[in-house]
JSON list of C-alpha atoms in Angstrom, two decimals:
[
{"chain": "A", "resi": 300, "resn": "UNK", "atom": "CA", "xyz": [-16.02, 3.40, -5.76]},
{"chain": "A", "resi": 301, "resn": "UNK", "atom": "CA", "xyz": [-14.55, 6.87, -5.69]},
{"chain": "A", "resi": 302, "resn": "UNK", "atom": "CA", "xyz": [-10.86, 6.30, -5.32]},
{"chain": "A", "resi": 303, "resn": "UNK", "atom": "CA", "xyz": [-10.32, 10.19, -5.06]},
{"chain": "A", "resi": 304, "resn": "UNK", "atom": "CA", "xyz": [-12.50, 10.67, -1.99]},
{"chain": "A", "resi": 305, "resn": "UNK", "atom": "CA", "xyz": [-11.34, 11.40, 1.36]},
{"chain": "A", "resi": 306, "resn": "UNK", "atom": "CA", "xyz": [-14.24, 8.76, 2.86]},
{"chain": "A", "resi": 307, "resn": "UNK", "atom": "CA", "xyz": [-12.74, 6.07, 0.63]},
{"chain": "A", "resi": 308, "resn": "UNK", "atom": "CA", "xyz": [-9.22, 6.34, 2.21]},
{"chain": "A", "resi": 309, "resn": "UNK", "atom": "CA", "xyz": [-10.30, 6.60, 5.39]},
{"chain": "A", "resi": 310, "resn": "UNK", "atom": "CA", "xyz": [-12.59, 3.60, 5.23]},
{"chain": "A", "resi": 311, "resn": "UNK", "atom": "CA", "xyz": [-9.81, 1.74, 3.63]},
{"chain": "A", "resi": 312, "resn": "UNK", "atom": "CA", "xyz": [-6.91, 2.41, 5.96]},
{"chain": "A", "resi": 313, "resn": "UNK", "atom": "CA", "xyz": [-9.41, 2.01, 8.98]},
{"chain": "A", "resi": 314, "resn": "UNK", "atom": "CA", "xyz": [-10.06, -1.67, 7.75]},
{"chain": "A", "resi": 315, "resn": "UNK", "atom": "CA", "xyz": [-6.53, -2.24, 6.78]},
{"chain": "A", "resi": 316, "resn": "UNK", "atom": "CA", "xyz": [-4.46, -0.83, 9.61]},
{"chain": "A", "resi": 317, "resn": "UNK", "atom": "CA", "xyz": [-1.68, -3.48, 9.60]},
{"chain": "A", "resi": 318, "resn": "UNK", "atom": "CA", "xyz": [-1.12, -2.31, 5.81]},
{"chain": "A", "resi": 319, "resn": "UNK", "atom": "CA", "xyz": [-0.91, 1.13, 6.86]},
{"chain": "A", "resi": 320, "resn": "UNK", "atom": "CA", "xyz": [1.70, 0.22, 9.52]},
{"chain": "A", "resi": 321, "resn": "UNK", "atom": "CA", "xyz": [3.83, -1.78, 7.00]},
{"chain": "A", "resi": 322, "resn": "UNK", "atom": "CA", "xyz": [3.84, 0.79, 4.47]},
{"chain": "A", "resi": 323, "resn": "UNK", "atom": "CA", "xyz": [4.60, 3.78, 6.96]},
{"chain": "A", "resi": 324, "resn": "UNK", "atom": "CA", "xyz": [7.59, 1.36, 8.57]},
{"chain": "A", "resi": 325, "resn": "UNK", "atom": "CA", "xyz": [8.87, 0.54, 5.25]},
{"chain": "A", "resi": 326, "resn": "UNK", "atom": "CA", "xyz": [8.94, 4.27, 3.96]},
{"chain": "A", "resi": 327, "resn": "UNK", "atom": "CA", "xyz": [10.40, 5.26, 7.28]},
{"chain": "A", "resi": 328, "resn": "UNK", "atom": "CA", "xyz": [13.42, 3.22, 6.69]},
{"chain": "A", "resi": 329, "resn": "UNK", "atom": "CA", "xyz": [14.16, 3.79, 3.32]},
{"chain": "A", "resi": 330, "resn": "UNK", "atom": "CA", "xyz": [15.61, 7.22, 2.16]},
{"chain": "A", "resi": 331, "resn": "UNK", "atom": "CA", "xyz": [12.01, 8.68, 1.58]},
{"chain": "A", "resi": 332, "resn": "UNK", "atom": "CA", "xyz": [10.79, 10.48, 4.44]},
{"chain": "A", "resi": 333, "resn": "UNK", "atom": "CA", "xyz": [8.08, 8.56, 6.70]},
{"chain": "A", "resi": 334, "resn": "UNK", "atom": "CA", "xyz": [6.94, 8.67, 10.54]},
{"chain": "A", "resi": 335, "resn": "UNK", "atom": "CA", "xyz": [6.31, 5.13, 11.57]},
{"chain": "A", "resi": 336, "resn": "UNK", "atom": "CA", "xyz": [6.58, 6.25, 15.16]},
{"chain": "A", "resi": 337, "resn": "UNK", "atom": "CA", "xyz": [3.58, 8.43, 15.09]},
{"chain": "A", "resi": 338, "resn": "UNK", "atom": "CA", "xyz": [1.48, 5.76, 13.05]},
{"chain": "A", "resi": 339, "resn": "UNK", "atom": "CA", "xyz": [2.50, 2.96, 15.71]},
{"chain": "A", "resi": 340, "resn": "UNK", "atom": "CA", "xyz": [1.68, 4.80, 18.84]},
{"chain": "A", "resi": 341, "resn": "UNK", "atom": "CA", "xyz": [-1.58, 6.07, 17.02]},
{"chain": "A", "resi": 342, "resn": "UNK", "atom": "CA", "xyz": [-2.63, 2.27, 16.33]},
{"chain": "A", "resi": 343, "resn": "UNK", "atom": "CA", "xyz": [-1.01, 1.01, 19.74]},
{"chain": "A", "resi": 344, "resn": "UNK", "atom": "CA", "xyz": [-3.06, 3.25, 22.33]},
{"chain": "A", "resi": 345, "resn": "UNK", "atom": "CA", "xyz": [-6.67, 2.01, 21.35]},
{"chain": "A", "resi": 346, "resn": "UNK", "atom": "CA", "xyz": [-5.40, -1.63, 21.32]},
{"chain": "A", "resi": 347, "resn": "UNK", "atom": "CA", "xyz": [-3.67, -1.25, 24.58]},
{"chain": "A", "resi": 348, "resn": "UNK", "atom": "CA", "xyz": [-6.78, 0.52, 26.08]},
{"chain": "A", "resi": 349, "resn": "UNK", "atom": "CA", "xyz": [-8.82, -2.72, 25.46]},
{"chain": "A", "resi": 350, "resn": "UNK", "atom": "CA", "xyz": [-6.12, -5.47, 25.59]},
{"chain": "A", "resi": 351, "resn": "UNK", "atom": "CA", "xyz": [-3.07, -6.53, 27.45]},
{"chain": "A", "resi": 352, "resn": "UNK", "atom": "CA", "xyz": [0.47, -5.79, 25.98]},
{"chain": "A", "resi": 353, "resn": "UNK", "atom": "CA", "xyz": [0.78, -9.55, 24.96]},
{"chain": "A", "resi": 354, "resn": "UNK", "atom": "CA", "xyz": [-2.54, -9.81, 22.88]},
{"chain": "A", "resi": 355, "resn": "UNK", "atom": "CA", "xyz": [-2.61, -10.95, 19.43]},
{"chain": "A", "resi": 356, "resn": "UNK", "atom": "CA", "xyz": [-3.40, -7.58, 18.24]},
{"chain": "A", "resi": 357, "resn": "UNK", "atom": "CA", "xyz": [-0.56, -5.69, 19.83]},
{"chain": "A", "resi": 358, "resn": "UNK", "atom": "CA", "xyz": [1.92, -8.63, 18.94]},
{"chain": "A", "resi": 359, "resn": "UNK", "atom": "CA", "xyz": [0.67, -8.37, 15.04]},
{"chain": "A", "resi": 360, "resn": "UNK", "atom": "CA", "xyz": [1.30, -4.69, 15.07]},
{"chain": "A", "resi": 361, "resn": "UNK", "atom": "CA", "xyz": [4.74, -4.88, 16.73]},
{"chain": "A", "resi": 362, "resn": "UNK", "atom": "CA", "xyz": [5.52, -7.83, 14.48]},
{"chain": "A", "resi": 363, "resn": "UNK", "atom": "CA", "xyz": [4.30, -5.79, 11.08]},
{"chain": "A", "resi": 364, "resn": "UNK", "atom": "CA", "xyz": [5.82, -2.62, 12.10]},
{"chain": "A", "resi": 365, "resn": "UNK", "atom": "CA", "xyz": [9.37, -4.60, 12.66]},
{"chain": "A", "resi": 366, "resn": "UNK", "atom": "CA", "xyz": [8.95, -6.33, 9.34]},
{"chain": "A", "resi": 367, "resn": "UNK", "atom": "CA", "xyz": [8.27, -3.16, 7.42]},
{"chain": "A", "resi": 368, "resn": "UNK", "atom": "CA", "xyz": [11.01, -1.29, 8.97]},
{"chain": "A", "resi": 369, "resn": "UNK", "atom": "CA", "xyz": [13.62, -4.12, 8.75]},
{"chain": "A", "resi": 370, "resn": "UNK", "atom": "CA", "xyz": [12.67, -4.54, 5.06]},
{"chain": "A", "resi": 371, "resn": "UNK", "atom": "CA", "xyz": [13.14, -0.72, 4.35]},
{"chain": "A", "resi": 372, "resn": "UNK", "atom": "CA", "xyz": [16.64, -1.05, 6.02]},
{"chain": "A", "resi": 373, "resn": "UNK", "atom": "CA", "xyz": [17.37, -4.01, 3.98]},
{"chain": "A", "resi": 374, "resn": "UNK", "atom": "CA", "xyz": [16.41, -2.04, 0.96]},
{"chain": "A", "resi": 375, "resn": "UNK", "atom": "CA", "xyz": [18.68, 0.71, 1.90]},
{"chain": "A", "resi": 376, "resn": "UNK", "atom": "CA", "xyz": [21.57, -1.96, 2.57]},
{"chain": "A", "resi": 377, "resn": "UNK", "atom": "CA", "xyz": [21.07, -3.13, -1.15]},
{"chain": "A", "resi": 378, "resn": "UNK", "atom": "CA", "xyz": [21.13, 0.58, -2.43]},
{"chain": "A", "resi": 379, "resn": "UNK", "atom": "CA", "xyz": [24.54, 0.88, -0.27]},
{"chain": "A", "resi": 380, "resn": "UNK", "atom": "CA", "xyz": [26.12, -1.99, -2.31]},
{"chain": "A", "resi": 381, "resn": "UNK", "atom": "CA", "xyz": [25.43, -0.15, -5.76]},
{"chain": "A", "resi": 382, "resn": "UNK", "atom": "CA", "xyz": [27.57, 2.76, -4.46]},
{"chain": "A", "resi": 383, "resn": "UNK", "atom": "CA", "xyz": [30.74, 3.03, -6.24]},
{"chain": "A", "resi": 384, "resn": "UNK", "atom": "CA", "xyz": [33.84, 3.79, -4.26]},
{"chain": "A", "resi": 385, "resn": "UNK", "atom": "CA", "xyz": [33.86, 7.33, -2.98]},
{"chain": "A", "resi": 386, "resn": "UNK", "atom": "CA", "xyz": [36.24, 9.50, -0.78]},
{"chain": "A", "resi": 387, "resn": "UNK", "atom": "CA", "xyz": [33.66, 11.01, 1.60]},
{"chain": "A", "resi": 388, "resn": "UNK", "atom": "CA", "xyz": [34.46, 14.26, 3.22]},
{"chain": "A", "resi": 389, "resn": "UNK", "atom": "CA", "xyz": [31.45, 14.35, 5.38]},
{"chain": "A", "resi": 390, "resn": "UNK", "atom": "CA", "xyz": [31.94, 14.01, 9.01]},
{"chain": "A", "resi": 391, "resn": "UNK", "atom": "CA", "xyz": [28.67, 11.83, 9.79]},
{"chain": "A", "resi": 392, "resn": "UNK", "atom": "CA", "xyz": [29.54, 9.45, 7.16]},
{"chain": "A", "resi": 393, "resn": "UNK", "atom": "CA", "xyz": [33.26, 9.16, 8.18]},
{"chain": "A", "resi": 394, "resn": "UNK", "atom": "CA", "xyz": [31.97, 8.54, 11.65]},
{"chain": "A", "resi": 395, "resn": "UNK", "atom": "CA", "xyz": [29.54, 5.61, 10.73]},
{"chain": "A", "resi": 396, "resn": "UNK", "atom": "CA", "xyz": [32.27, 3.97, 8.30]},
{"chain": "A", "resi": 397, "resn": "UNK", "atom": "CA", "xyz": [34.34, 4.14, 11.48]},
{"chain": "A", "resi": 398, "resn": "UNK", "atom": "CA", "xyz": [32.12, 2.65, 13.81]},
{"chain": "A", "resi": 399, "resn": "UNK", "atom": "CA", "xyz": [31.16, -0.14, 11.23]},
{"chain": "A", "resi": 400, "resn": "UNK", "atom": "CA", "xyz": [34.38, -0.92, 10.30]},
{"chain": "A", "resi": 401, "resn": "UNK", "atom": "CA", "xyz": [35.30, -1.14, 14.23]},
{"chain": "A", "resi": 402, "resn": "UNK", "atom": "CA", "xyz": [32.25, -2.90, 15.31]},
{"chain": "A", "resi": 403, "resn": "UNK", "atom": "CA", "xyz": [30.98, -4.64, 12.05]},
{"chain": "A", "resi": 404, "resn": "UNK", "atom": "CA", "xyz": [27.31, -5.58, 11.82]},
{"chain": "A", "resi": 405, "resn": "UNK", "atom": "CA", "xyz": [26.61, -5.53, 15.65]},
{"chain": "A", "resi": 406, "resn": "UNK", "atom": "CA", "xyz": [26.70, -1.60, 14.84]},
{"chain": "A", "resi": 407, "resn": "UNK", "atom": "CA", "xyz": [23.38, -2.12, 12.81]},
{"chain": "A", "resi": 408, "resn": "UNK", "atom": "CA", "xyz": [21.56, -2.33, 16.29]},
{"chain": "A", "resi": 409, "resn": "UNK", "atom": "CA", "xyz": [21.60, 1.46, 15.75]},
{"chain": "A", "resi": 410, "resn": "UNK", "atom": "CA", "xyz": [19.69, 1.34, 12.40]},
{"chain": "A", "resi": 411, "resn": "UNK", "atom": "CA", "xyz": [16.54, 2.53, 14.14]},
{"chain": "A", "resi": 412, "resn": "UNK", "atom": "CA", "xyz": [18.07, 6.13, 14.85]},
{"chain": "A", "resi": 413, "resn": "UNK", "atom": "CA", "xyz": [16.58, 8.79, 12.57]},
{"chain": "A", "resi": 414, "resn": "UNK", "atom": "CA", "xyz": [18.63, 9.92, 9.71]},
{"chain": "A", "resi": 415, "resn": "UNK", "atom": "CA", "xyz": [21.82, 8.20, 11.07]},
{"chain": "A", "resi": 416, "resn": "UNK", "atom": "CA", "xyz": [19.95, 4.59, 10.78]},
{"chain": "A", "resi": 417, "resn": "UNK", "atom": "CA", "xyz": [19.45, 4.93, 6.98]},
{"chain": "A", "resi": 418, "resn": "UNK", "atom": "CA", "xyz": [23.25, 5.85, 6.72]},
{"chain": "A", "resi": 419, "resn": "UNK", "atom": "CA", "xyz": [24.49, 2.81, 8.76]},
{"chain": "A", "resi": 420, "resn": "UNK", "atom": "CA", "xyz": [22.47, 0.44, 6.68]},
{"chain": "A", "resi": 421, "resn": "UNK", "atom": "CA", "xyz": [23.68, 2.05, 3.39]},
{"chain": "A", "resi": 422, "resn": "UNK", "atom": "CA", "xyz": [27.31, 2.01, 4.45]},
{"chain": "A", "resi": 423, "resn": "UNK", "atom": "CA", "xyz": [26.87, -1.51, 5.81]},
{"chain": "A", "resi": 424, "resn": "UNK", "atom": "CA", "xyz": [25.86, -2.45, 2.27]},
{"chain": "A", "resi": 425, "resn": "UNK", "atom": "CA", "xyz": [28.67, -0.39, 0.81]},
{"chain": "A", "resi": 426, "resn": "UNK", "atom": "CA", "xyz": [31.25, -2.08, 2.91]},
{"chain": "A", "resi": 427, "resn": "UNK", "atom": "CA", "xyz": [30.01, -5.35, 1.99]},
{"chain": "A", "resi": 428, "resn": "UNK", "atom": "CA", "xyz": [28.99, -6.60, 5.43]},
{"chain": "A", "resi": 429, "resn": "UNK", "atom": "CA", "xyz": [27.55, -10.02, 5.86]},
{"chain": "A", "resi": 430, "resn": "UNK", "atom": "CA", "xyz": [24.01, -9.97, 4.60]},
{"chain": "A", "resi": 431, "resn": "UNK", "atom": "CA", "xyz": [22.77, -12.70, 7.10]},
{"chain": "A", "resi": 432, "resn": "UNK", "atom": "CA", "xyz": [24.56, -10.92, 10.07]},
{"chain": "A", "resi": 433, "resn": "UNK", "atom": "CA", "xyz": [23.22, -7.66, 8.87]},
{"chain": "A", "resi": 434, "resn": "UNK", "atom": "CA", "xyz": [19.93, -8.88, 8.67]},
{"chain": "A", "resi": 435, "resn": "UNK", "atom": "CA", "xyz": [19.79, -10.22, 12.09]},
{"chain": "A", "resi": 436, "resn": "UNK", "atom": "CA", "xyz": [21.06, -6.97, 13.77]},
{"chain": "A", "resi": 437, "resn": "UNK", "atom": "CA", "xyz": [19.02, -4.70, 11.66]},
{"chain": "A", "resi": 438, "resn": "UNK", "atom": "CA", "xyz": [15.84, -6.61, 12.68]},
{"chain": "A", "resi": 439, "resn": "UNK", "atom": "CA", "xyz": [16.70, -6.88, 16.37]},
{"chain": "A", "resi": 440, "resn": "UNK", "atom": "CA", "xyz": [17.31, -3.26, 16.48]},
{"chain": "A", "resi": 441, "resn": "UNK", "atom": "CA", "xyz": [13.97, -2.46, 14.89]},
{"chain": "A", "resi": 442, "resn": "UNK", "atom": "CA", "xyz": [12.27, -4.84, 17.23]},
{"chain": "A", "resi": 443, "resn": "UNK", "atom": "CA", "xyz": [13.59, -3.27, 20.35]},
{"chain": "A", "resi": 444, "resn": "UNK", "atom": "CA", "xyz": [12.54, -0.06, 18.94]},
{"chain": "A", "resi": 445, "resn": "UNK", "atom": "CA", "xyz": [8.83, -0.82, 18.46]},
{"chain": "A", "resi": 446, "resn": "UNK", "atom": "CA", "xyz": [8.70, -2.69, 21.71]},
{"chain": "A", "resi": 447, "resn": "UNK", "atom": "CA", "xyz": [10.11, 0.33, 23.80]},
{"chain": "A", "resi": 448, "resn": "UNK", "atom": "CA", "xyz": [7.74, 2.67, 21.78]},
{"chain": "A", "resi": 449, "resn": "UNK", "atom": "CA", "xyz": [4.78, 0.33, 22.77]},
{"chain": "A", "resi": 450, "resn": "UNK", "atom": "CA", "xyz": [5.96, 0.87, 26.67]},
{"chain": "A", "resi": 451, "resn": "UNK", "atom": "CA", "xyz": [6.42, 4.53, 26.05]},
{"chain": "A", "resi": 452, "resn": "UNK", "atom": "CA", "xyz": [2.85, 4.98, 24.58]},
{"chain": "A", "resi": 453, "resn": "UNK", "atom": "CA", "xyz": [1.12, 3.33, 27.92]},
{"chain": "A", "resi": 454, "resn": "UNK", "atom": "CA", "xyz": [1.40, 6.55, 29.95]},
{"chain": "A", "resi": 455, "resn": "UNK", "atom": "CA", "xyz": [-0.98, 8.04, 27.09]},
{"chain": "A", "resi": 456, "resn": "UNK", "atom": "CA", "xyz": [-3.70, 5.77, 28.33]},
{"chain": "A", "resi": 457, "resn": "UNK", "atom": "CA", "xyz": [-4.36, 7.69, 31.46]}
]
């Protein structure tokens, strides 16, 4: 087994596509760079070609993507709890703080947004928003994101 060969990794990821989806979704939701949307659509299109939207393969892909992305956001939430008190001068951070103070955990439905979503999760942890409520709205937002991506990828089947 040659761990450094391209063919090893190509075969590995082809046989373990749900692990690839989970890793990509998790990393995309943390402060690390990632692009789970591209991986999701790339994995969804072949499955949609041969199956219905409600097939076990599609539902598993949506579930794993949501789980990975949600757990990544909860990691960012946890990191936010460690932040000391600070006085931010950044307009984006001040806007997120104001929205979370005004709407509470419901604002975490926007945790799917690129860049801003990570900030929402970190600030929610920093503000010590209720963990269970935060989990609920983070996972709902992530689920809606992947369901919308699933339906947006349907035109590529033609």
